[in-house]
Amino acid sequence: MVTAIKASNLGARATATLLAGTILSGVVAPAEAQTAAKPAAPATQPQAAPAPVAPAVVRTIKSLRVEGSQRIEPETVLSYTRLRVGDSYTNETVDQAIKDLLASELLADVVVEGVETGNLILRIRENPVINRVVFEGNKRLKQDKIDKEIKLRPRQIFTRTAVRADIARIIELYRRQGRFAARVEPKMVSLDQNRVDVIFEIHEGAKSKVRQINIIGNEVFGDKKLRAQMATKVASLSHFLSSNTSYDQDRLAYDQQKLRQFYLTEGYADFRVISAVAELTPDKKDFIITYVVEEGPRYKFGPVSVDSAIRDFDDKKLAAALPIKEGQWYNAKAVEDTVEQLSETAGLFGYAFADVRPDFQRNKDALTMSMNFHIGEANRTYVERVEITGNRQTQDKVIRREMRVAEGDAFNTFLVKRSQDRINSLGYFQDKFEIERKEGSAPDRIVLGANVEEKPNGELTLSAGFSSLERFILQASIRQRNFRGMGQTASISADYSSYSKSVELGFTEPYLFDSNIALGATIFRRDYNAFNYLGTSRNTTYQQVSTGFQLVAGLPLTEYWTLSGRYYLAKDNVTLDRDTFYTDGVCDPLKAGRYYCEAVGNRLTSLVGVSLIYDSLNSRLRPTRGQRVSLGADFAGLGGDVKYIRGKIDGAKYWGLGKGFVFSVTGEGGVIKSLDGSEIRITDRFYLGEPQFRGFDIRGVGPRVQRYYYNGTPTSDPSTNTQILNTARDQIVDDALGGKAYYLTKAELELPLGSGAAELGLRPSIYIMAGSLFSIRKPTTNTYFTQATDSSGKKLFNSDGSPTLLPKLNYQFDSNGKPVYLVSSGTYSGYTTACSVGYAAASTDPCVGTSVNSQYYTSTSPFYEVYRGSTASPRVSVGVGVNWNSPFGPLRIDVAKAIVSQPGDDKKLVTFNVGTQF
């Protein structure tokens, strides 16, 4: 029976347990509960004779009436029974009618009256109607997810069976999340008109973690080694980011396969998992998993042979080229790789459906595994058609032009794989795209299926961030990488930071007039502020505003070789702050440095360039194998104000090492030479440092002038001289001058992480870098100040070894070029005048007085300049970095240590860049 408390409204409702006793125990009873059996009677006890069975009393139904029905018609109630007026009946017949009515799940209670008289009255109580279904206590599972699983719905008939089934479903949902301690208590609230609210009170409990993994029977490999092969991990601090510390039955079966694969790759061909048991602790908080294994002996490869039914193949040559050899330890993974290699080899010759089967011959006495790879007879295959599906926006021709095979061509696995890589490199479709192979209309025909899944290629980005280079950054861009579905790229962007501003508009057509020629154009305006450091203060030096455009064209020569040409026209305006670096309207080398003063002015650059590119990377977005080399040359002087030639080379090679490891080696270098004998201006030179050379600050490598200031007063008398050079790092003005030649190399290993860290988008790597920047004309330094000498004319030095420099005297002249004097005595002492003796307020007035005046001047405190860093000797740094697709946007952090540097280099340990999109 169901006990309920009626309530007139929900505000003052009273709840009662809906199902108790056997109902709940049938759903969530503990696994360890046992059913007690009644003790059997002693075998020697005499058995009583069975009592005689009374004959059933047969009566006739005189009348039949249903009482208590509200929603259900009486005829409907009677239709569920076999009772009919005029029919005979017994007590068993009445009992069966009650069972049938209750089994209909329409009624909560049935009572039959008038059994003795034949005037049967069926008194019924209908099951209530569900008014609503409520969940309480569910925090880890949202209501919409539970609603999809349960069957109870408002306006349906309430039944205890449905409630029990829904409890089981809810508990199963929580067990899938690893919450085996979850409990569900069903309750109901009775309302008027025979309605009820069904309430599921959910006690979610903590996640049931894997407390311990025990392995029994392993002798060759330790527990730690074997646990590392499993997807399931023991809950600990080292795995706090992993989602695999909770128990999962499917993962348990997967781990058994992982153990077997591991042993098979190590040569243990007879390995097997005898049992795998997961025990839930009594508090239902943790699991203890126990594996019982049998390792068996270790095998080596026996004779390895190839038996090919394809006449084009030489069995002996194929066998000699196989990666597995007789005498090596048996490795099941190597066997799989060999099968794949033979299939790929057959595909290169046009046999798409070659059947390669390894035949294992185990010798348990010699502990060898002989291998014979049988290649079944196959027909040379031709491409019947290429089917492209899934592209709703992208035109078919955009995909087809990346295919290296066409209808009617002989099948070739290499060209199919190359086609797959080229389509992936477009970046228009979801990752892991693969070209499917299907049998054609005949045995020698194959259908290639390119089933793509498009991803959004339009980007409207507003980003804000902070970097160690640019400080506060704002960026806005609109970019469509698959404009009109034709593979074109259109973009407009604007960047703003404390030291740079730019606006760019670009368009690229990769196949001009459907020919294999790419053409792109960019219009730009870039405003860049160069800077140096004085301590931690970043000071602007020169400003450069560039306005212009660039045209780029590319022509593929072969599958991997491309010839690219470009034309660049820009007007550069380089300025210095007049208040800071100018004296009397002229750039003052004492304030700015001669190398900056020489850069000031407007110049027009007209440049034409060409590049030869080799590219076999499997992906342009995130390569894991292949190589890329680019050799380029630029000539400036096709008109314009500057004339130079510049050459540059860069390359990269990637190796996929398996298990997620990717090793790469990259390098680049360049040189620039003037064609008219003038020095290459500072804005056209190469620079090296952060971000491309980690371990060094921005422009932290290469030629530079460092300016040191003095403390104390210089005199020609060593006994009174107190001048000393201030060498504190935060008091040195450091101006990077760039270089006319540079090189930079890097070796990097990308490290795989567990599934938990991979889900967060973490990609760490370790690397070593080496490079240098050099080859400019040495700037003139230390010519602004006179070095003090003694009475004999010998140059003097300070106690710290630096030269004793005297302040520079800047003699003043009036507008007519006549010297200005300072009155030394008398009524007008301290006034300036044009008189060498006496004083006159104006140059036309007569000089009055007898004071002998000295020529008026201002002085500049001395500083000492040192030219450093112009050497080809390599700088070397080692470091670790990580890319993280964080909730705040892409984040890159590097910790790099410069282990080899040159005097003057500006080193930096930690660099980072973070931004966010909204």
mmCIF file of N, CA and C in Angstrom, residues 610-719:
data_model
loop_
_atom_site.group_PDB
_atom_site.id
_atom_site.type_symbol
_atom_site.label_atom_id
_atom_site.label_comp_id
_atom_site.label_asym_id
_atom_site.label_seq_id
_atom_site.Cartn_x
_atom_site.Cartn_y
_atom_site.Cartn_z
ATOM 1 N N VAL A 610 61.720 38.006 -54.460
ATOM 2 C CA VAL A 610 61.365 36.680 -54.965
ATOM 3 C C VAL A 610 61.774 35.640 -53.925
ATOM 4 N N SER A 611 60.979 34.555 -53.820
ATOM 5 C CA SER A 611 61.285 33.473 -52.883
ATOM 6 C C SER A 611 61.045 32.135 -53.558
ATOM 7 N N LEU A 612 61.886 31.190 -53.251
ATOM 8 C CA LEU A 612 61.728 29.810 -53.697
ATOM 9 C C LEU A 612 61.450 28.968 -52.457
ATOM 10 N N ILE A 613 60.316 28.260 -52.447
ATOM 11 C CA ILE A 613 59.847 27.581 -51.244
ATOM 12 C C ILE A 613 59.665 26.102 -51.531
ATOM 13 N N TYR A 614 60.179 25.274 -50.620
ATOM 14 C CA TYR A 614 59.916 23.826 -50.632
ATOM 15 C C TYR A 614 59.121 23.495 -49.380
ATOM 16 N N ASP A 615 57.959 22.859 -49.546
ATOM 17 C CA ASP A 615 57.073 22.594 -48.413
ATOM 18 C C ASP A 615 56.467 21.208 -48.537
ATOM 19 N N SER A 616 56.835 20.304 -47.618
ATOM 20 C CA SER A 616 56.250 18.950 -47.565
ATOM 21 C C SER A 616 55.621 18.677 -46.201
ATOM 22 N N LEU A 617 55.283 19.732 -45.457
ATOM 23 C CA LEU A 617 54.670 19.550 -44.149
ATOM 24 C C LEU A 617 53.309 18.880 -44.297
ATOM 25 N N ASN A 618 52.975 18.033 -43.320
ATOM 26 C CA ASN A 618 51.661 17.386 -43.368
ATOM 27 C C ASN A 618 50.549 18.330 -42.925
ATOM 28 N N SER A 619 50.887 19.439 -42.292
ATOM 29 C CA SER A 619 49.890 20.431 -41.900
ATOM 30 C C SER A 619 50.584 21.770 -41.747
ATOM 31 N N ARG A 620 49.948 22.806 -42.279
ATOM 32 C CA ARG A 620 50.507 24.142 -42.101
ATOM 33 C C ARG A 620 50.103 24.730 -40.764
ATOM 34 N N LEU A 621 49.089 24.153 -40.120
ATOM 35 C CA LEU A 621 48.589 24.696 -38.865
ATOM 36 C C LEU A 621 49.366 24.159 -37.671
ATOM 37 N N ARG A 622 49.497 22.824 -37.598
ATOM 38 C CA ARG A 622 50.246 22.209 -36.503
ATOM 39 C C ARG A 622 50.955 20.974 -37.035
ATOM 40 N N PRO A 623 52.099 21.167 -37.694
ATOM 41 C CA PRO A 623 52.767 20.038 -38.357
ATOM 42 C C PRO A 623 53.360 19.053 -37.360
ATOM 43 N N THR A 624 53.384 17.804 -37.772
ATOM 44 C CA THR A 624 54.012 16.746 -36.982
ATOM 45 C C THR A 624 55.047 15.967 -37.792
ATOM 46 N N ARG A 625 55.093 16.204 -39.080
ATOM 47 C CA ARG A 625 56.129 15.580 -39.919
ATOM 48 C C ARG A 625 56.293 16.402 -41.183
ATOM 49 N N GLY A 626 57.435 16.230 -41.832
ATOM 50 C CA GLY A 626 57.713 16.956 -43.065
ATOM 51 C C GLY A 626 58.702 18.084 -42.839
ATOM 52 N N GLN A 627 58.937 18.860 -43.890
ATOM 53 C CA GLN A 627 59.908 19.933 -43.807
ATOM 54 C C GLN A 627 59.491 21.100 -44.703
ATOM 55 N N ARG A 628 60.037 22.253 -44.390
ATOM 56 C CA ARG A 628 59.771 23.457 -45.166
ATOM 57 C C ARG A 628 61.045 24.295 -45.229
ATOM 58 N N VAL A 629 61.405 24.733 -46.441
ATOM 59 C CA VAL A 629 62.592 25.564 -46.645
ATOM 60 C C VAL A 629 62.199 26.716 -47.562
ATOM 61 N N SER A 630 62.614 27.941 -47.201
ATOM 62 C CA SER A 630 62.326 29.118 -48.018
ATOM 63 C C SER A 630 63.610 29.912 -48.218
ATOM 64 N N LEU A 631 63.889 30.223 -49.466
ATOM 65 C CA LEU A 631 65.059 31.021 -49.820
ATOM 66 C C LEU A 631 64.560 32.256 -50.556
ATOM 67 N N GLY A 632 64.835 33.466 -50.004
ATOM 68 C CA GLY A 632 64.293 34.689 -50.575
ATOM 69 C C GLY A 632 65.341 35.768 -50.760
ATOM 70 N N ALA A 633 65.070 36.658 -51.720
ATOM 71 C CA ALA A 633 65.948 37.803 -51.979
ATOM 72 C C ALA A 633 65.074 39.011 -52.288
ATOM 73 N N ASP A 634 65.453 40.176 -51.748
ATOM 74 C CA ASP A 634 64.730 41.420 -51.973
ATOM 75 C C ASP A 634 65.702 42.471 -52.518
ATOM 76 N N PHE A 635 65.213 43.243 -53.476
ATOM 77 C CA PHE A 635 66.011 44.326 -54.044
ATOM 78 C C PHE A 635 65.241 45.626 -53.870
ATOM 79 N N ALA A 636 65.822 46.566 -53.105
ATOM 80 C CA ALA A 636 65.242 47.894 -52.912
ATOM 81 C C ALA A 636 66.052 48.887 -53.729
ATOM 82 N N GLY A 637 65.388 49.633 -54.589
ATOM 83 C CA GLY A 637 66.098 50.567 -55.459
ATOM 84 C C GLY A 637 65.411 50.726 -56.781
ATOM 85 N N LEU A 638 64.264 50.079 -56.959
ATOM 86 C CA LEU A 638 63.485 50.253 -58.167
ATOM 87 C C LEU A 638 62.709 51.564 -58.027
ATOM 88 N N GLY A 639 63.455 52.695 -58.038
ATOM 89 C CA GLY A 639 62.899 53.969 -57.636
ATOM 90 C C GLY A 639 63.064 54.105 -56.130
ATOM 91 N N GLY A 640 62.480 55.124 -55.553
ATOM 92 C CA GLY A 640 62.576 55.308 -54.123
ATOM 93 C C GLY A 640 63.867 55.945 -53.689
ATOM 94 N N ASP A 641 64.098 56.028 -52.380
ATOM 95 C CA ASP A 641 65.240 56.728 -51.789
ATOM 96 C C ASP A 641 66.301 55.803 -51.224
ATOM 97 N N VAL A 642 66.034 54.528 -51.103
ATOM 98 C CA VAL A 642 67.008 53.606 -50.508
ATOM 99 C C VAL A 642 67.357 52.537 -51.530
ATOM 100 N N LYS A 643 68.586 52.041 -51.402
ATOM 101 C CA LYS A 643 69.067 51.012 -52.312
ATOM 102 C C LYS A 643 69.837 49.965 -51.516
ATOM 103 N N TYR A 644 69.291 48.763 -51.505
ATOM 104 C CA TYR A 644 69.985 47.653 -50.846
ATOM 105 C C TYR A 644 69.463 46.348 -51.414
ATOM 106 N N ILE A 645 70.185 45.287 -51.138
ATOM 107 C CA ILE A 645 69.766 43.934 -51.455
ATOM 108 C C ILE A 645 69.771 43.127 -50.165
ATOM 109 N N ARG A 646 68.734 42.330 -49.995
ATOM 110 C CA ARG A 646 68.576 41.572 -48.753
ATOM 111 C C ARG A 646 68.248 40.122 -49.091
ATOM 112 N N GLY A 647 68.959 39.208 -48.445
ATOM 113 C CA GLY A 647 68.705 37.780 -48.626
ATOM 114 C C GLY A 647 68.314 37.134 -47.306
ATOM 115 N N LYS A 648 67.419 36.157 -47.384
ATOM 116 C CA LYS A 648 66.960 35.486 -46.168
ATOM 117 C C LYS A 648 66.643 34.034 -46.475
ATOM 118 N N ILE A 649 66.956 33.154 -45.525
ATOM 119 C CA ILE A 649 66.645 31.741 -45.637
ATOM 120 C C ILE A 649 66.083 31.260 -44.308
ATOM 121 N N ASP A 650 65.066 30.439 -44.385
ATOM 122 C CA ASP A 650 64.544 29.820 -43.164
ATOM 123 C C ASP A 650 64.033 28.437 -43.506
ATOM 124 N N GLY A 651 64.049 27.572 -42.510
ATOM 125 C CA GLY A 651 63.619 26.188 -42.722
ATOM 126 C C GLY A 651 63.192 25.540 -41.430
ATOM 127 N N ALA A 652 62.440 24.445 -41.565
ATOM 128 C CA ALA A 652 61.959 23.687 -40.403
ATOM 129 C C ALA A 652 61.756 22.244 -40.824
ATOM 130 N N LYS A 653 62.038 21.348 -39.888
ATOM 131 C CA LYS A 653 61.803 19.915 -40.123
ATOM 132 C C LYS A 653 61.187 19.323 -38.869
ATOM 133 N N TYR A 654 60.158 18.466 -39.083
ATOM 134 C CA TYR A 654 59.399 17.879 -37.974
ATOM 135 C C TYR A 654 59.428 16.366 -38.075
ATOM 136 N N TRP A 655 59.537 15.746 -36.899
ATOM 137 C CA TRP A 655 59.473 14.296 -36.793
ATOM 138 C C TRP A 655 58.438 13.916 -35.741
ATOM 139 N N GLY A 656 57.488 13.079 -36.107
ATOM 140 C CA GLY A 656 56.559 12.525 -35.125
ATOM 141 C C GLY A 656 57.190 11.288 -34.512
ATOM 142 N N LEU A 657 57.484 11.333 -33.232
ATOM 143 C CA LEU A 657 58.197 10.243 -32.568
ATOM 144 C C LEU A 657 57.255 9.207 -31.970
ATOM 145 N N GLY A 658 55.950 9.404 -32.108
ATOM 146 C CA GLY A 658 54.987 8.474 -31.530
ATOM 147 C C GLY A 658 54.596 8.877 -30.121
ATOM 148 N N LYS A 659 53.424 8.407 -29.719
ATOM 149 C CA LYS A 659 52.873 8.657 -28.386
ATOM 150 C C LYS A 659 52.726 10.151 -28.093
ATOM 151 N N GLY A 660 52.557 10.947 -29.146
ATOM 152 C CA GLY A 660 52.332 12.375 -28.960
ATOM 153 C C GLY A 660 53.581 13.232 -28.946
ATOM 154 N N PHE A 661 54.780 12.636 -29.000
ATOM 155 C CA PHE A 661 56.029 13.405 -29.025
ATOM 156 C C PHE A 661 56.278 13.922 -30.445
ATOM 157 N N VAL A 662 56.621 15.209 -30.547
ATOM 158 C CA VAL A 662 56.970 15.813 -31.837
ATOM 159 C C VAL A 662 58.288 16.562 -31.658
ATOM 160 N N PHE A 663 59.290 16.171 -32.452
ATOM 161 C CA PHE A 663 60.598 16.829 -32.398
ATOM 162 C C PHE A 663 60.755 17.675 -33.654
ATOM 163 N N SER A 664 61.270 18.882 -33.474
ATOM 164 C CA SER A 664 61.438 19.777 -34.613
ATOM 165 C C SER A 664 62.753 20.525 -34.504
ATOM 166 N N VAL A 665 63.304 20.848 -35.669
ATOM 167 C CA VAL A 665 64.499 21.685 -35.774
ATOM 168 C C VAL A 665 64.174 22.801 -36.752
ATOM 169 N N THR A 666 64.353 24.037 -36.321
ATOM 170 C CA THR A 666 64.083 25.184 -37.188
ATOM 171 C C THR A 666 65.314 26.075 -37.232
ATOM 172 N N GLY A 667 65.448 26.815 -38.307
ATOM 173 C CA GLY A 667 66.579 27.734 -38.451
ATOM 174 C C GLY A 667 66.241 28.832 -39.436
ATOM 175 N N GLU A 668 66.879 29.967 -39.244
ATOM 176 C CA GLU A 668 66.697 31.079 -40.154
ATOM 177 C C GLU A 668 67.940 31.960 -40.122
ATOM 178 N N GLY A 669 68.113 32.740 -41.167
ATOM 179 C CA GLY A 669 69.245 33.653 -41.230
ATOM 180 C C GLY A 669 69.035 34.657 -42.335
ATOM 181 N N GLY A 670 69.754 35.774 -42.254
ATOM 182 C CA GLY A 670 69.599 36.796 -43.270
ATOM 183 C C GLY A 670 70.791 37.724 -43.321
ATOM 184 N N VAL A 671 70.907 38.431 -44.447
ATOM 185 C CA VAL A 671 71.972 39.399 -44.614
ATOM 186 C C VAL A 671 71.446 40.524 -45.499
ATOM 187 N N ILE A 672 71.875 41.762 -45.245
ATOM 188 C CA ILE A 672 71.456 42.921 -46.027
ATOM 189 C C ILE A 672 72.695 43.751 -46.358
ATOM 190 N N LYS A 673 72.740 44.271 -47.600
ATOM 191 C CA LYS A 673 73.939 45.015 -48.050
ATOM 192 C C LYS A 673 73.497 46.232 -48.847
ATOM 193 N N SER A 674 74.125 47.363 -48.554
ATOM 194 C CA SER A 674 73.820 48.604 -49.259
ATOM 195 C C SER A 674 74.386 48.551 -50.675
ATOM 196 N N LEU A 675 73.662 49.168 -51.624
ATOM 197 C CA LEU A 675 74.100 49.186 -53.014
ATOM 198 C C LEU A 675 74.664 50.540 -53.438
ATOM 199 N N ASP A 676 74.566 51.546 -52.575
ATOM 200 C CA ASP A 676 75.089 52.861 -52.944
ATOM 201 C C ASP A 676 76.187 53.346 -52.004
ATOM 202 N N GLY A 677 76.710 52.452 -51.180
ATOM 203 C CA GLY A 677 77.806 52.806 -50.289
ATOM 204 C C GLY A 677 77.384 53.431 -48.987
ATOM 205 N N SER A 678 76.118 53.792 -48.842
ATOM 206 C CA SER A 678 75.654 54.377 -47.588
ATOM 207 C C SER A 678 75.394 53.278 -46.564
ATOM 208 N N GLU A 679 75.351 53.698 -45.310
ATOM 209 C CA GLU A 679 75.082 52.743 -44.242
ATOM 210 C C GLU A 679 73.595 52.364 -44.257
ATOM 211 N N ILE A 680 73.339 51.097 -44.031
ATOM 212 C CA ILE A 680 71.951 50.656 -43.936
ATOM 213 C C ILE A 680 71.297 51.360 -42.754
ATOM 214 N N ARG A 681 70.180 52.035 -43.012
ATOM 215 C CA ARG A 681 69.548 52.807 -41.946
ATOM 216 C C ARG A 681 69.007 51.884 -40.863
ATOM 217 N N ILE A 682 68.892 52.452 -39.687
ATOM 218 C CA ILE A 682 68.565 51.666 -38.504
ATOM 219 C C ILE A 682 67.186 50.999 -38.601
ATOM 220 N N THR A 683 66.273 51.575 -39.386
ATOM 221 C CA THR A 683 64.928 51.014 -39.497
ATOM 222 C C THR A 683 64.860 49.843 -40.475
ATOM 223 N N ASP A 684 65.907 49.623 -41.287
ATOM 224 C CA ASP A 684 65.911 48.524 -42.252
ATOM 225 C C ASP A 684 66.734 47.327 -41.775
ATOM 226 N N ARG A 685 67.374 47.424 -40.642
ATOM 227 C CA ARG A 685 68.247 46.346 -40.176
ATOM 228 C C ARG A 685 67.443 45.214 -39.533
ATOM 229 N N PHE A 686 68.131 44.110 -39.313
ATOM 230 C CA PHE A 686 67.546 42.983 -38.588
ATOM 231 C C PHE A 686 67.672 43.248 -37.087
ATOM 232 N N TYR A 687 66.741 42.672 -36.327
ATOM 233 C CA TYR A 687 66.804 42.713 -34.859
ATOM 234 C C TYR A 687 66.528 41.319 -34.316
ATOM 235 N N LEU A 688 67.058 41.058 -33.130
ATOM 236 C CA LEU A 688 66.947 39.709 -32.563
ATOM 237 C C LEU A 688 66.734 39.792 -31.056
ATOM 238 N N GLY A 689 65.822 38.998 -30.569
ATOM 239 C CA GLY A 689 65.493 38.959 -29.141
ATOM 240 C C GLY A 689 64.089 38.412 -28.962
ATOM 241 N N GLU A 690 63.469 38.769 -27.828
ATOM 242 C CA GLU A 690 62.102 38.340 -27.602
ATOM 243 C C GLU A 690 61.197 38.918 -28.694
ATOM 244 N N PRO A 691 60.240 38.166 -29.270
ATOM 245 C CA PRO A 691 59.827 36.835 -28.844
ATOM 246 C C PRO A 691 60.521 35.698 -29.568
ATOM 247 N N GLN A 692 61.257 35.973 -30.670
ATOM 248 C CA GLN A 692 61.786 34.854 -31.437
ATOM 249 C C GLN A 692 62.970 34.177 -30.753
ATOM 250 N N PHE A 693 63.738 34.944 -29.958
ATOM 251 C CA PHE A 693 64.886 34.351 -29.261
ATOM 252 C C PHE A 693 64.589 34.399 -27.769
ATOM 253 N N ARG A 694 64.046 33.306 -27.257
ATOM 254 C CA ARG A 694 63.642 33.263 -25.856
ATOM 255 C C ARG A 694 64.870 33.153 -24.960
ATOM 256 N N GLY A 695 64.793 33.797 -23.823
ATOM 257 C CA GLY A 695 65.934 33.894 -22.929
ATOM 258 C C GLY A 695 66.571 35.260 -22.981
ATOM 259 N N PHE A 696 66.191 36.077 -23.993
ATOM 260 C CA PHE A 696 66.703 37.429 -24.151
ATOM 261 C C PHE A 696 65.519 38.381 -24.284
ATOM 262 N N ASP A 697 65.732 39.627 -23.851
ATOM 263 C CA ASP A 697 64.670 40.625 -23.916
ATOM 264 C C ASP A 697 64.495 41.084 -25.362
ATOM 265 N N ILE A 698 63.457 41.859 -25.597
ATOM 266 C CA ILE A 698 63.211 42.370 -26.934
ATOM 267 C C ILE A 698 64.412 43.188 -27.409
ATOM 268 N N ARG A 699 64.892 42.873 -28.627
ATOM 269 C CA ARG A 699 66.095 43.485 -29.199
ATOM 270 C C ARG A 699 67.288 43.352 -28.249
ATOM 271 N N GLY A 700 67.300 42.253 -27.509
ATOM 272 C CA GLY A 700 68.320 42.092 -26.473
ATOM 273 C C GLY A 700 69.620 41.497 -26.951
ATOM 274 N N VAL A 701 69.708 41.144 -28.244
ATOM 275 C CA VAL A 701 70.913 40.521 -28.790
ATOM 276 C C VAL A 701 71.460 41.411 -29.902
ATOM 277 N N GLY A 702 72.786 41.530 -29.956
ATOM 278 C CA GLY A 702 73.411 42.189 -31.089
ATOM 279 C C GLY A 702 74.013 43.541 -30.774
ATOM 280 N N PRO A 703 74.471 44.225 -31.828
ATOM 281 C CA PRO A 703 75.178 45.502 -31.640
ATOM 282 C C PRO A 703 74.334 46.516 -30.886
ATOM 283 N N ARG A 704 74.995 47.238 -29.986
ATOM 284 C CA ARG A 704 74.302 48.239 -29.191
ATOM 285 C C ARG A 704 75.323 49.232 -28.634
ATOM 286 N N VAL A 705 74.828 50.397 -28.312
ATOM 287 C CA VAL A 705 75.637 51.400 -27.626
ATOM 288 C C VAL A 705 75.059 51.580 -26.239
ATOM 289 N N GLN A 706 75.917 51.418 -25.244
ATOM 290 C CA GLN A 706 75.494 51.593 -23.859
ATOM 291 C C GLN A 706 76.115 52.879 -23.325
ATOM 292 N N ARG A 707 75.272 53.717 -22.756
ATOM 293 C CA ARG A 707 75.715 55.023 -22.276
ATOM 294 C C ARG A 707 75.757 55.007 -20.747
ATOM 295 N N TYR A 708 76.958 55.247 -20.180
ATOM 296 C CA TYR A 708 77.178 55.283 -18.736
ATOM 297 C C TYR A 708 77.343 56.743 -18.302
ATOM 298 N N TYR A 709 76.729 57.107 -17.217
ATOM 299 C CA TYR A 709 76.886 58.462 -16.671
ATOM 300 C C TYR A 709 77.828 58.425 -15.469
ATOM 301 N N TYR A 710 78.375 59.612 -15.124
ATOM 302 C CA TYR A 710 79.363 59.721 -14.050
ATOM 303 C C TYR A 710 78.726 60.314 -12.791
ATOM 304 N N ASN A 711 79.276 59.911 -11.685
ATOM 305 C CA ASN A 711 79.024 60.586 -10.415
ATOM 306 C C ASN A 711 80.304 61.329 -10.010
ATOM 307 N N GLY A 712 80.162 62.427 -9.219
ATOM 308 C CA GLY A 712 81.335 63.155 -8.755
ATOM 309 C C GLY A 712 81.760 64.275 -9.701
ATOM 310 N N THR A 713 82.860 64.921 -9.347
ATOM 311 C CA THR A 713 83.351 66.093 -10.093
ATOM 312 C C THR A 713 84.715 65.783 -10.688
ATOM 313 N N PRO A 714 84.876 66.001 -12.039
ATOM 314 C CA PRO A 714 86.183 65.730 -12.645
ATOM 315 C C PRO A 714 87.108 66.942 -12.515
ATOM 316 N N THR A 715 88.349 66.674 -12.233
ATOM 317 C CA THR A 715 89.372 67.740 -12.211
ATOM 318 C C THR A 715 90.643 67.182 -12.825
ATOM 319 N N SER A 716 91.525 68.122 -13.167
ATOM 320 C CA SER A 716 92.823 67.696 -13.713
ATOM 321 C C SER A 716 93.790 67.286 -12.626
ATOM 322 N N ASP A 717 93.406 67.496 -11.370
ATOM 323 C CA ASP A 717 94.255 67.130 -10.235
ATOM 324 C C ASP A 717 93.765 65.805 -9.662
ATOM 325 N N PRO A 718 94.568 64.734 -9.805
ATOM 326 C CA PRO A 718 94.107 63.428 -9.304
ATOM 327 C C PRO A 718 93.783 63.434 -7.819
ATOM 328 N N SER A 719 94.366 64.336 -7.065
ATOM 329 C CA SER A 719 94.122 64.344 -5.618
ATOM 330 C C SER A 719 92.732 64.872 -5.285
#
